[in-house]
Short mmCIF file of N, CA and C and ligand atoms in Angstrom, two decimals:
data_model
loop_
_atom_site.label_atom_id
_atom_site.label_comp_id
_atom_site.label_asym_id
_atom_site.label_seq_id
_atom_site.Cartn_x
_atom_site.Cartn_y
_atom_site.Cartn_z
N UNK A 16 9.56 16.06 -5.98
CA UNK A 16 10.78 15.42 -6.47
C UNK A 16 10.42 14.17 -7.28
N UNK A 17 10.86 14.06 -8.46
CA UNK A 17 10.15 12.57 -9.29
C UNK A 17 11.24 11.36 -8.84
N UNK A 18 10.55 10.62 -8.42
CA UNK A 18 10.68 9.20 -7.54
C UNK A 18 11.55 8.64 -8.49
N UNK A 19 12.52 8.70 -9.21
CA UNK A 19 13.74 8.30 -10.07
C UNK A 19 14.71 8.90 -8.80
N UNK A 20 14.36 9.73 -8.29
CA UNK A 20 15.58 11.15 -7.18
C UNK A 20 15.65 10.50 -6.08
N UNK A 21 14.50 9.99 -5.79
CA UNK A 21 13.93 9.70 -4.35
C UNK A 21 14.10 8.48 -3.74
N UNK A 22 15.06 8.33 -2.43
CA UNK A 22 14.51 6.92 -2.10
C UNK A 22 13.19 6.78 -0.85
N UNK A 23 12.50 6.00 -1.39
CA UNK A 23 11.03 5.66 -1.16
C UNK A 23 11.36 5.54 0.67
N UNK A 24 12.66 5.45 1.63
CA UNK A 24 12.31 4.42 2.48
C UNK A 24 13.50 5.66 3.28
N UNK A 25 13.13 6.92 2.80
CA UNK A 25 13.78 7.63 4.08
C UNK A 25 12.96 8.93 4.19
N UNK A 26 12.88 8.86 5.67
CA UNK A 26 12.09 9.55 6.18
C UNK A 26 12.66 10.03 7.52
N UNK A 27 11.94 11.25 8.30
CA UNK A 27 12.38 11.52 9.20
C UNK A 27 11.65 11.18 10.35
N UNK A 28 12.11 10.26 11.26
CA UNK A 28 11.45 9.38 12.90
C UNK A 28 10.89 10.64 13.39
N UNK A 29 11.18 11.64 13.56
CA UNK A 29 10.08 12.41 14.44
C UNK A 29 9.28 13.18 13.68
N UNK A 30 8.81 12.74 12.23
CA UNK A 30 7.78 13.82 11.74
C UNK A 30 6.66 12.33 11.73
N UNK A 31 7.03 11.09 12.52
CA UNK A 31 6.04 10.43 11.86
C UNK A 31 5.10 9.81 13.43
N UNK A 32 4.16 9.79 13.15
CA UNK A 32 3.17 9.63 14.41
C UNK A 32 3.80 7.96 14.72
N UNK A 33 3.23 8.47 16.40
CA UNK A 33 3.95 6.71 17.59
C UNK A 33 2.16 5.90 17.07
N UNK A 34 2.79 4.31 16.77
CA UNK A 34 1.29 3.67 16.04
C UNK A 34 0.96 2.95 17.40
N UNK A 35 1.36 3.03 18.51
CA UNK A 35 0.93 1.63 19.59
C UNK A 35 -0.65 1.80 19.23
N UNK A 36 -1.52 2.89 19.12
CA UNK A 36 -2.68 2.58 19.07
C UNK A 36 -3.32 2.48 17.99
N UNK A 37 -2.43 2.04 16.62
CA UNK A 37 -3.49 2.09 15.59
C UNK A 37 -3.67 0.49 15.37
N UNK A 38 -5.24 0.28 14.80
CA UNK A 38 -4.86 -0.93 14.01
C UNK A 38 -4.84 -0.61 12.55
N UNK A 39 -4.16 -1.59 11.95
CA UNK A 39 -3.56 -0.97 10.15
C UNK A 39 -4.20 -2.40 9.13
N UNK A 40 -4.87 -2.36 8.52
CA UNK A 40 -5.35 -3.24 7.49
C UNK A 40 -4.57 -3.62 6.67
N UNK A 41 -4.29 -4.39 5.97
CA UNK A 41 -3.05 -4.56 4.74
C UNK A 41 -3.80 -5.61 3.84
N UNK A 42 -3.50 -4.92 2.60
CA UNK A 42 -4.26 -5.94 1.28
C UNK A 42 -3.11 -5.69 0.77
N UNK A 43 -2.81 -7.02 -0.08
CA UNK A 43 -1.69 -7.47 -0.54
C UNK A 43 -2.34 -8.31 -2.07
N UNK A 44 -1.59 -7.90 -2.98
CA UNK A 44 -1.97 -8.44 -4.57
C UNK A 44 -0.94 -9.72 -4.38
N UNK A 45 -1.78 -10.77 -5.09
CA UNK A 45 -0.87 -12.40 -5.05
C UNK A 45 0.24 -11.83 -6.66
N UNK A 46 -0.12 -11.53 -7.40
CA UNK A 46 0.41 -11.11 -8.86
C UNK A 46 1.49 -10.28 -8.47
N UNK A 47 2.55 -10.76 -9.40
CA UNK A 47 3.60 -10.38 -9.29
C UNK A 47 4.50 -10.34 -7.44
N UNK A 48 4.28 -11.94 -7.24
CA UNK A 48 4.28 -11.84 -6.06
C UNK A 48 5.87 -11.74 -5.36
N UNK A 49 7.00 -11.75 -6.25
CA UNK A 49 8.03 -11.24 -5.57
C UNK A 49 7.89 -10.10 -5.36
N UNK A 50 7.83 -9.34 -5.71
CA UNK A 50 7.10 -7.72 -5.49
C UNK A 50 6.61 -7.11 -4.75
N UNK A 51 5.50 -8.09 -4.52
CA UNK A 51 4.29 -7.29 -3.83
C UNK A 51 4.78 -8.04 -2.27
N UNK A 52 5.16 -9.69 -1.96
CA UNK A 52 5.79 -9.61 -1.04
C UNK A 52 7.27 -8.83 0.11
N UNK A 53 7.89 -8.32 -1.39
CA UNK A 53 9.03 -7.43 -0.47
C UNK A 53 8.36 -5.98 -0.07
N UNK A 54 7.43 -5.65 -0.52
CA UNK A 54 6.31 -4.32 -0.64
C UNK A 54 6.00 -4.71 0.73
N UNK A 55 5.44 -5.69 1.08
CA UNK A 55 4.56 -6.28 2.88
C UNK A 55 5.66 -6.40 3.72
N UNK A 56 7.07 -6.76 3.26
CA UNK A 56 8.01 -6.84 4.30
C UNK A 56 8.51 -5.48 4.79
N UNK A 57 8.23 -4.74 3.72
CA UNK A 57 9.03 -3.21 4.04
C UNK A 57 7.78 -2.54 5.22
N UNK A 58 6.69 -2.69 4.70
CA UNK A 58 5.44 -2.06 5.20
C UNK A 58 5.40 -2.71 6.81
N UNK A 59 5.14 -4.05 6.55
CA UNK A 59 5.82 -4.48 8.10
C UNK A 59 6.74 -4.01 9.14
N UNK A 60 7.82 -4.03 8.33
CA UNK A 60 9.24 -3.41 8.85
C UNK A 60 8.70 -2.17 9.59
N UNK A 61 8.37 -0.95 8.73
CA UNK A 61 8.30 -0.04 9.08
C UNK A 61 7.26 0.40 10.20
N UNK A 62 6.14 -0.46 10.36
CA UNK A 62 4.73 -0.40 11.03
C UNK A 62 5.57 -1.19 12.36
N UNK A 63 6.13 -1.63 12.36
CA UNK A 63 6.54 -2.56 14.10
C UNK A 63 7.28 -1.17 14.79
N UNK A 64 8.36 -0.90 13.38
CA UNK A 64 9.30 0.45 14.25
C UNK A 64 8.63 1.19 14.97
N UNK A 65 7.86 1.82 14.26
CA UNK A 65 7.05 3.05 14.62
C UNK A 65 5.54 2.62 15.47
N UNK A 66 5.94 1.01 16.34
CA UNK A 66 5.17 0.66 17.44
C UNK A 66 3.98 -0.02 17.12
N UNK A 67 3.45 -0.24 15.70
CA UNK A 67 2.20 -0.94 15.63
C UNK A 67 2.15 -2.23 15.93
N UNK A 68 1.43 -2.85 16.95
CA UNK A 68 1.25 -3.73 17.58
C UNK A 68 1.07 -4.99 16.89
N UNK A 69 1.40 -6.47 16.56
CA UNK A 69 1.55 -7.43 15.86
C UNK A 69 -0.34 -8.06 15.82
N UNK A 70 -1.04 -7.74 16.77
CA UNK A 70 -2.08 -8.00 16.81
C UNK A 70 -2.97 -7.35 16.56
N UNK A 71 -2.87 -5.62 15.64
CA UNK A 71 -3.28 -4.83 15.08
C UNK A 71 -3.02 -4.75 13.87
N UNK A 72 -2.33 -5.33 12.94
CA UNK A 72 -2.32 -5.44 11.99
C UNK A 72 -2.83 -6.98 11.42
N UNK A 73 -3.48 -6.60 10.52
CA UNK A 73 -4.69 -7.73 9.55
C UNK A 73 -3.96 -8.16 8.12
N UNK A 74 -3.59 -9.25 7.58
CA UNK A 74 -3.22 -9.06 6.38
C UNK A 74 -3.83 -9.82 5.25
N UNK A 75 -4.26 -9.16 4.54
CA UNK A 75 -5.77 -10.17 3.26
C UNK A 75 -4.68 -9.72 2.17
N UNK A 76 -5.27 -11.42 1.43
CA UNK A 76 -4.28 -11.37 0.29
C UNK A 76 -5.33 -11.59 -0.45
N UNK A 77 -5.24 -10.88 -1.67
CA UNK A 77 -5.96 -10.93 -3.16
C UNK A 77 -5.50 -11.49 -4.25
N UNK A 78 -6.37 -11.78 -5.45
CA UNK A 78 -5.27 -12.21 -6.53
C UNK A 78 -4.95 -11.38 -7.44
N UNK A 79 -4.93 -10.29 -7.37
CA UNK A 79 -4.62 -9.32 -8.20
C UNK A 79 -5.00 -7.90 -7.91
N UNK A 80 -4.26 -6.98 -8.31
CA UNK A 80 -4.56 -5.41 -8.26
C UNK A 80 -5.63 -5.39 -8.56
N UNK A 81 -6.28 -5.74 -9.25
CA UNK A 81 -7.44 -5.06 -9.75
C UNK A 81 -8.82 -5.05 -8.37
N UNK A 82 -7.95 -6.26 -7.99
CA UNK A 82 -9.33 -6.63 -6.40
C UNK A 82 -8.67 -5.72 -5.17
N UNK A 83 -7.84 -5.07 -5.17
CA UNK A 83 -7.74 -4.73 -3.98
C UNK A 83 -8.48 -3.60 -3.54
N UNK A 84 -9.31 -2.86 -4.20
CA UNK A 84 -10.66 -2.06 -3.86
C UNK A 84 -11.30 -2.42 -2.85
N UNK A 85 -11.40 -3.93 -3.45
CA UNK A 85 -12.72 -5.22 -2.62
C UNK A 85 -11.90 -5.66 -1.59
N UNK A 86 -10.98 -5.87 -1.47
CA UNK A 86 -10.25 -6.49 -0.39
C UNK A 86 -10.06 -5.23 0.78
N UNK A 87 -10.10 -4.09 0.43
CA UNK A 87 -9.77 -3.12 1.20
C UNK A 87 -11.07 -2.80 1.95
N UNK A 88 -12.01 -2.78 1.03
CA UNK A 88 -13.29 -2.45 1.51
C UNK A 88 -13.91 -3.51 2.72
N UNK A 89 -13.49 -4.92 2.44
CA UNK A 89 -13.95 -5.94 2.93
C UNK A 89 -12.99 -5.71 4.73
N UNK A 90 -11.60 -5.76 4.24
CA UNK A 90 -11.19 -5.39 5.72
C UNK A 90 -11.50 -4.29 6.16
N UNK A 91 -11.80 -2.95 5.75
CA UNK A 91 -11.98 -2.06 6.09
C UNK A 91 -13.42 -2.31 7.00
N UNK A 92 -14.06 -2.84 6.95
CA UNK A 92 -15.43 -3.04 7.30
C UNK A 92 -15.79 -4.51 8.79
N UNK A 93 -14.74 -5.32 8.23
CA UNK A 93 -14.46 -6.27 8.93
C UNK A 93 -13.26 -6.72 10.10
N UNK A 94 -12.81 -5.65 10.19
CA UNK A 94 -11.27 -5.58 11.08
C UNK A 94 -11.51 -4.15 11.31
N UNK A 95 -12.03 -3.41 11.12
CA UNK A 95 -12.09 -1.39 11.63
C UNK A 95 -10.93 -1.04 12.12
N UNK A 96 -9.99 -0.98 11.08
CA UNK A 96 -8.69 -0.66 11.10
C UNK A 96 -8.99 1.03 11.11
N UNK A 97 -7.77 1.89 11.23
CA UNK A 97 -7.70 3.17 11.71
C UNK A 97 -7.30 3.81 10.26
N UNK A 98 -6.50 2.64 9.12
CA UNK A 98 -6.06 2.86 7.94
C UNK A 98 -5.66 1.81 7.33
N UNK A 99 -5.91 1.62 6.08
CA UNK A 99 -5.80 0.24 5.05
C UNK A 99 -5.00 0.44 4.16
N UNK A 100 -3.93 -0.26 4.18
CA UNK A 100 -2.49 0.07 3.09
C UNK A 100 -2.84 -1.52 1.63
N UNK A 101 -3.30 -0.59 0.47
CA UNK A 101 -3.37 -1.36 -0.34
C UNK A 101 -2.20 -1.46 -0.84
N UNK A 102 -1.55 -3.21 -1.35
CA UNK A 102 -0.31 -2.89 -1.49
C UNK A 102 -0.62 -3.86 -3.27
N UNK A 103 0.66 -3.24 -4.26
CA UNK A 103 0.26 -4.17 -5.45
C UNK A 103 1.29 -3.72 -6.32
N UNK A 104 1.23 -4.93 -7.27
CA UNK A 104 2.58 -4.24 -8.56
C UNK A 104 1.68 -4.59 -9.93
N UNK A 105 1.78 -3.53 -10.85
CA UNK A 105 1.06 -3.41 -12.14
C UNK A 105 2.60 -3.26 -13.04
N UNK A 106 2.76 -4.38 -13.87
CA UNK A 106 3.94 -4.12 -14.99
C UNK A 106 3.25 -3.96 -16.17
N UNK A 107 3.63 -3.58 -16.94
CA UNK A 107 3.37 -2.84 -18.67
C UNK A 107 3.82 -4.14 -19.37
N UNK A 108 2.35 -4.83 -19.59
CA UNK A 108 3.00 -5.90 -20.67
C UNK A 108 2.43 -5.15 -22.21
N UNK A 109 2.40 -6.34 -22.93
CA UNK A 109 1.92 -5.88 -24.17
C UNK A 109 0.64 -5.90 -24.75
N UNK A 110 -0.53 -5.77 -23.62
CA UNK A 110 -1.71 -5.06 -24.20
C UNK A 110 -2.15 -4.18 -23.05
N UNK A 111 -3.64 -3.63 -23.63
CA UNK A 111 -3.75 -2.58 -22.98
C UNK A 111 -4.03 -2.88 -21.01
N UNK A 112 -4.51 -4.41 -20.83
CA UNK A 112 -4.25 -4.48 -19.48
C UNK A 112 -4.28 -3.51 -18.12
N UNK A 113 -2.50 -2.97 -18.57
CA UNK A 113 -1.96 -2.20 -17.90
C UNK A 113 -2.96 -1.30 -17.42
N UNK A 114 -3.28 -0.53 -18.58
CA UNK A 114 -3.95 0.70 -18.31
C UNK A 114 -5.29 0.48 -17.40
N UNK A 115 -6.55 -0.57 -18.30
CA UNK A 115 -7.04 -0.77 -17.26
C UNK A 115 -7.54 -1.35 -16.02
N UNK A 116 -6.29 -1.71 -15.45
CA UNK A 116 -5.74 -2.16 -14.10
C UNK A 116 -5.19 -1.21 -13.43
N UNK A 117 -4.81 -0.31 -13.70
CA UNK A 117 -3.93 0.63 -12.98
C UNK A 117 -5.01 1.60 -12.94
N UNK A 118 -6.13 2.23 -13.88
CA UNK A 118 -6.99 2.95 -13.79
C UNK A 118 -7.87 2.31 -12.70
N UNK A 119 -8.42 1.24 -12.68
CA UNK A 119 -9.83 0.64 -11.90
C UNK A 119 -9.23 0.70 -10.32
N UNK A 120 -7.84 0.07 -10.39
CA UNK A 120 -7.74 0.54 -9.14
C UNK A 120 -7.10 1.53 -7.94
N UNK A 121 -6.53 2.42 -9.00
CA UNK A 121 -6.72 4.19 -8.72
C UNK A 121 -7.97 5.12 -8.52
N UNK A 122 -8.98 4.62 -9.50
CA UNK A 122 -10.26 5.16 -8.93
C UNK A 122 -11.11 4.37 -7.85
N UNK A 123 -10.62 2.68 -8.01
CA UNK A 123 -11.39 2.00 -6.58
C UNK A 123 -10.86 2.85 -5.29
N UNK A 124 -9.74 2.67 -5.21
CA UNK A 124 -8.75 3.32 -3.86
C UNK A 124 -9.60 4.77 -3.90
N UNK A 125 -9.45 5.67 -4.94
CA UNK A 125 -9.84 6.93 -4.63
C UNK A 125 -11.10 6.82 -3.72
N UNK A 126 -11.94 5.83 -4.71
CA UNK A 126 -13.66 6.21 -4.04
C UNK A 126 -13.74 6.01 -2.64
N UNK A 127 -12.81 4.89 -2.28
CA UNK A 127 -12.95 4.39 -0.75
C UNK A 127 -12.68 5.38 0.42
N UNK A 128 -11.57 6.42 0.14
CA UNK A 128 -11.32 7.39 0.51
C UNK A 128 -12.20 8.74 0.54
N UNK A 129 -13.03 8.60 -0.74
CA UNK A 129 -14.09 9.68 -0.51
C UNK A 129 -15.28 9.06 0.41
N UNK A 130 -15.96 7.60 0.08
CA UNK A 130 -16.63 7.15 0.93
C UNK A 130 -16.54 6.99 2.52
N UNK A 131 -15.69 6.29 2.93
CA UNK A 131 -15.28 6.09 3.76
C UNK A 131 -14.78 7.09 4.89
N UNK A 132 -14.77 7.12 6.32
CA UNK A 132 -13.88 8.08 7.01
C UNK A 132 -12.56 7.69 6.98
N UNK A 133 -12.04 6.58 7.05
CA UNK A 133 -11.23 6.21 7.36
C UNK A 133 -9.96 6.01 6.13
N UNK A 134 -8.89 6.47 5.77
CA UNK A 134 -8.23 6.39 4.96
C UNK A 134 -7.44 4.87 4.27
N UNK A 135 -7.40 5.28 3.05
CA UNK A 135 -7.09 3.84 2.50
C UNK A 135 -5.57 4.54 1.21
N UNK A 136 -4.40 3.44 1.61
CA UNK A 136 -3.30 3.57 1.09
C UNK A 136 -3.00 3.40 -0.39
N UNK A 137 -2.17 4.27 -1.03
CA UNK A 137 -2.24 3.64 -2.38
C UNK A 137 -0.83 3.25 -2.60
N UNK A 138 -0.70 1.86 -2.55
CA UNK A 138 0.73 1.16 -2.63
C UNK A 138 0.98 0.34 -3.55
N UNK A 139 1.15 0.83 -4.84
CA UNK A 139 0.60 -0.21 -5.84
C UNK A 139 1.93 0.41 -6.85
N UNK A 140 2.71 -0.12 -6.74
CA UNK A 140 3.80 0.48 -8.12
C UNK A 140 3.07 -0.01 -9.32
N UNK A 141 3.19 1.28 -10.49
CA UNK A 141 3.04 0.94 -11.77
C UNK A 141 4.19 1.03 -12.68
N UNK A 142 5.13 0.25 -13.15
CA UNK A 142 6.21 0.27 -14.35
C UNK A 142 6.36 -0.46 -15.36
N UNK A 143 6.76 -0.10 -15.81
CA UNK A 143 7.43 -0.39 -17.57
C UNK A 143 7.83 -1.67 -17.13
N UNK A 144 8.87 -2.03 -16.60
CA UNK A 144 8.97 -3.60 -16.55
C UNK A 144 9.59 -3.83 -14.94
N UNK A 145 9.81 -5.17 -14.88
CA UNK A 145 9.87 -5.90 -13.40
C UNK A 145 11.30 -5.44 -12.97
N UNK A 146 12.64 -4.59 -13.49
CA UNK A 146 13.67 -4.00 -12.72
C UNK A 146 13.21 -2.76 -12.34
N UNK A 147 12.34 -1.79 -12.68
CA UNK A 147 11.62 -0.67 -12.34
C UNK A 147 11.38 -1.08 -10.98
N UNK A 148 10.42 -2.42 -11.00
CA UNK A 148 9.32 -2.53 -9.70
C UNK A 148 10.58 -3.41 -8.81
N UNK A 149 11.07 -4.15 -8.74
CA UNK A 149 12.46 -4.08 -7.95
C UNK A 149 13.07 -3.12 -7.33
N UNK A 150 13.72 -2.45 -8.16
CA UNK A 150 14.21 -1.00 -7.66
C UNK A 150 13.25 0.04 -6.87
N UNK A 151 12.19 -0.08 -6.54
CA UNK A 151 11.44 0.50 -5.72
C UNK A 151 10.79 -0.70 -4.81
N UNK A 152 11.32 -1.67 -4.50
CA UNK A 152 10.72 -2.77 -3.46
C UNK A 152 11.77 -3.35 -2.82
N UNK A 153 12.91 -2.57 -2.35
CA UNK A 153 13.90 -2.79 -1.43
C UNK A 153 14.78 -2.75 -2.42
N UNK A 154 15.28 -2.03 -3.45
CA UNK A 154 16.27 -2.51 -4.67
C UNK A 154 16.67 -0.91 -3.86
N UNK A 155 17.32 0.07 -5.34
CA UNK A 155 18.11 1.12 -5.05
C UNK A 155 17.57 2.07 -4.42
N UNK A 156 16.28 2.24 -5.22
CA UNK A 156 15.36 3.74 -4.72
C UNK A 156 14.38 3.15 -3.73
N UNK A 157 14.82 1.98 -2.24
CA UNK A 157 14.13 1.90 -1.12
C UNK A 157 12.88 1.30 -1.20
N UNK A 158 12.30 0.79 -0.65
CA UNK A 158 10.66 0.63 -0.65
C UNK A 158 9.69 1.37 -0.48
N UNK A 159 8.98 0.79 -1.69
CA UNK A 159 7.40 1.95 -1.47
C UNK A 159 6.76 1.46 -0.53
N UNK A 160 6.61 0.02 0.22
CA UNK A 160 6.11 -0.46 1.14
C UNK A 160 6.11 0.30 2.28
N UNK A 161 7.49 0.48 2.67
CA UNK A 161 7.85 1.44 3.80
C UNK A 161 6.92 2.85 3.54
N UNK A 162 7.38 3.38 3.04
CA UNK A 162 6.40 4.45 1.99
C UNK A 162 5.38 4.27 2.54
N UNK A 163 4.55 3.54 2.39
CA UNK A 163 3.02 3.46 2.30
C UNK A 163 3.05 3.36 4.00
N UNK A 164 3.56 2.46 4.83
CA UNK A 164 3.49 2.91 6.55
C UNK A 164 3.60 3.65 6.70
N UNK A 165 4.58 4.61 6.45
CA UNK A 165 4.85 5.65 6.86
C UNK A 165 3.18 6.95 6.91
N UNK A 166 2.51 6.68 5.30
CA UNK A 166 1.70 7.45 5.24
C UNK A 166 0.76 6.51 5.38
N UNK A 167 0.03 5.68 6.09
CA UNK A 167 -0.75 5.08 6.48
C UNK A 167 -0.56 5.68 8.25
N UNK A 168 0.55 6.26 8.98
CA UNK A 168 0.89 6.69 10.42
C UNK A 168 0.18 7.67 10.33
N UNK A 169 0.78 8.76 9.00
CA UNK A 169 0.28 9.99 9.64
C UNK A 169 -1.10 9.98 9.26
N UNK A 170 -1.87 9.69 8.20
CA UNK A 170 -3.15 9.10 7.77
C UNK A 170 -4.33 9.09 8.59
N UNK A 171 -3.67 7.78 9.44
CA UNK A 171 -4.62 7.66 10.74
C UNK A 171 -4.46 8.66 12.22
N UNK A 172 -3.50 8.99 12.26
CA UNK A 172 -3.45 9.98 13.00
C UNK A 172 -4.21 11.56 12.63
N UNK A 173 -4.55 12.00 11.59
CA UNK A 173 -5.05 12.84 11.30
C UNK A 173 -6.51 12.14 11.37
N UNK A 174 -6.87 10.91 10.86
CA UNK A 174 -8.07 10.80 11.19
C UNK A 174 -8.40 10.39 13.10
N UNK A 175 -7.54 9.99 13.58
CA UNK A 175 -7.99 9.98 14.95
C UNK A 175 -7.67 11.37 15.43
N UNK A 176 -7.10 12.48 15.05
CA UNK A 176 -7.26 13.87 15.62
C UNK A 176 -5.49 13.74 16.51
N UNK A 177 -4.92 12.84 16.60
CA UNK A 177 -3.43 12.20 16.65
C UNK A 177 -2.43 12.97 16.09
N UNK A 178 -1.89 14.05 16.73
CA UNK A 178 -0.26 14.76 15.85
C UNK A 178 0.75 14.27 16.08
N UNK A 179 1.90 14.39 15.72
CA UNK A 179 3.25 13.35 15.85
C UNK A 179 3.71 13.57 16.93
N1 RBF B 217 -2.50 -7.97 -11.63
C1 RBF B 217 -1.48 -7.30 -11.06
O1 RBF B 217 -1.53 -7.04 -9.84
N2 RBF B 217 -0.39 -6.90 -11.80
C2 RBF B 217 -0.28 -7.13 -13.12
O2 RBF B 217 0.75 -6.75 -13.72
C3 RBF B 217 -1.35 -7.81 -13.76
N3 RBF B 217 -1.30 -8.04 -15.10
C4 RBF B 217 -2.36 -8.66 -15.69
C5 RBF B 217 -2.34 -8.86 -17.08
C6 RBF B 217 -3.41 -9.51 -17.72
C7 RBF B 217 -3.35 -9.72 -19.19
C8 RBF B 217 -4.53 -9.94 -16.92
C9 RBF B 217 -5.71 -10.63 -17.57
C10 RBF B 217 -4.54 -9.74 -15.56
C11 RBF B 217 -3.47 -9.12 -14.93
N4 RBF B 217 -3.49 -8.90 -13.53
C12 RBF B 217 -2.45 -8.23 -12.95
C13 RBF B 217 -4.56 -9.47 -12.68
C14 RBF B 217 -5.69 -8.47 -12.38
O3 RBF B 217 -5.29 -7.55 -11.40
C15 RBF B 217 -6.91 -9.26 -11.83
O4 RBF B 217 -6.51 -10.06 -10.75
C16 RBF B 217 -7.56 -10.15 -12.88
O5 RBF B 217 -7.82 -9.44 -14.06
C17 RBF B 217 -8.89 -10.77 -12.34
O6 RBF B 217 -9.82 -9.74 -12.01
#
């Protein structure tokens, strides 16, 4: 369904794994930081519901998308979280930037995931401009934050061998 249809922040409570035992990593981009902060509140939100413990979750802030590879990697290694929700907002200004920012850290996130056992989140809206990335950070079409807990639950549950 293309995420214009979709709101980001509904889901169904019993398809999603109980977190009391995970711990969850969270990298957070400082850039574009109304954004990327309502992105951590949703992700929050949703990680307490579904039981993740306040002292299991880690939260490293970066200064930009482009670091959250490094920031992920760094908690990932240093907190042995169960799953690392990179969270970030990339807007389309007027040079090429965009592109490679949104590329470096689509393939950082990817590699970490091939390297790594442990899964790493990709929570990073990319849009055309800052009512796009609104409207997907608690605006009409819900939060991707939430979004990203949600699949950071089942994530680690598939990597701890964990079904819902
Ligand atoms: N970081 C973001 O997270 N979102 C952005 O929209 C964004 N736009 C940028 C535009 C320019 C022209 C530059 C130079 C950086 C931008 N960054 C952005 C920061 C980037 O992710 C990174 O922090 C810096 O390039 C330092 O490595």
């Amino acid at each position: 369904m293309a995420s214009s249809l979709k709101n980001l922040s509904d889901h169904d409570p019993a398809t999603i794994p109980d977190g009391s035992a995970f711990k969850i990593g969270i990298v957070v981009a400082e850039w574009n930081e109304e954004i990327t902060a309502a992105l951590l509140e949703g992700t929050l939100k949703t990680l307490k519901k579904h039981h993740v413990k306040e002292e299991n979750i880690r939260i490293t802030a970066v200064p930009g998308s482009f670091e959250l590879p490094y920031g992920a990697r760094i908690s990932a290694e240093q907190f042995l979280p169960h799953a690392v929700i990179c969270l970030g907002c990339v807007i389309q200004g007027e040079t090429r930037h965009f592109d490679y920012i949104c590329q470096g850290v689509t393939s950082g996130i990817t590699n970490l995931n091939l390297d790594y056992d442990i899964p790493f989140i990709f929570g990073v809206l990319t849009t055309e401009n800052q009512q796009q990335a609104l409207d997907r950070a608690g605006g009409k079409y819900g939060n991707k934050g939430d979004e990203a807990a949600v699949t950071a639950l089942k994530m680690a549950a598939l990597y701890t061998g964990q079904s819902a």
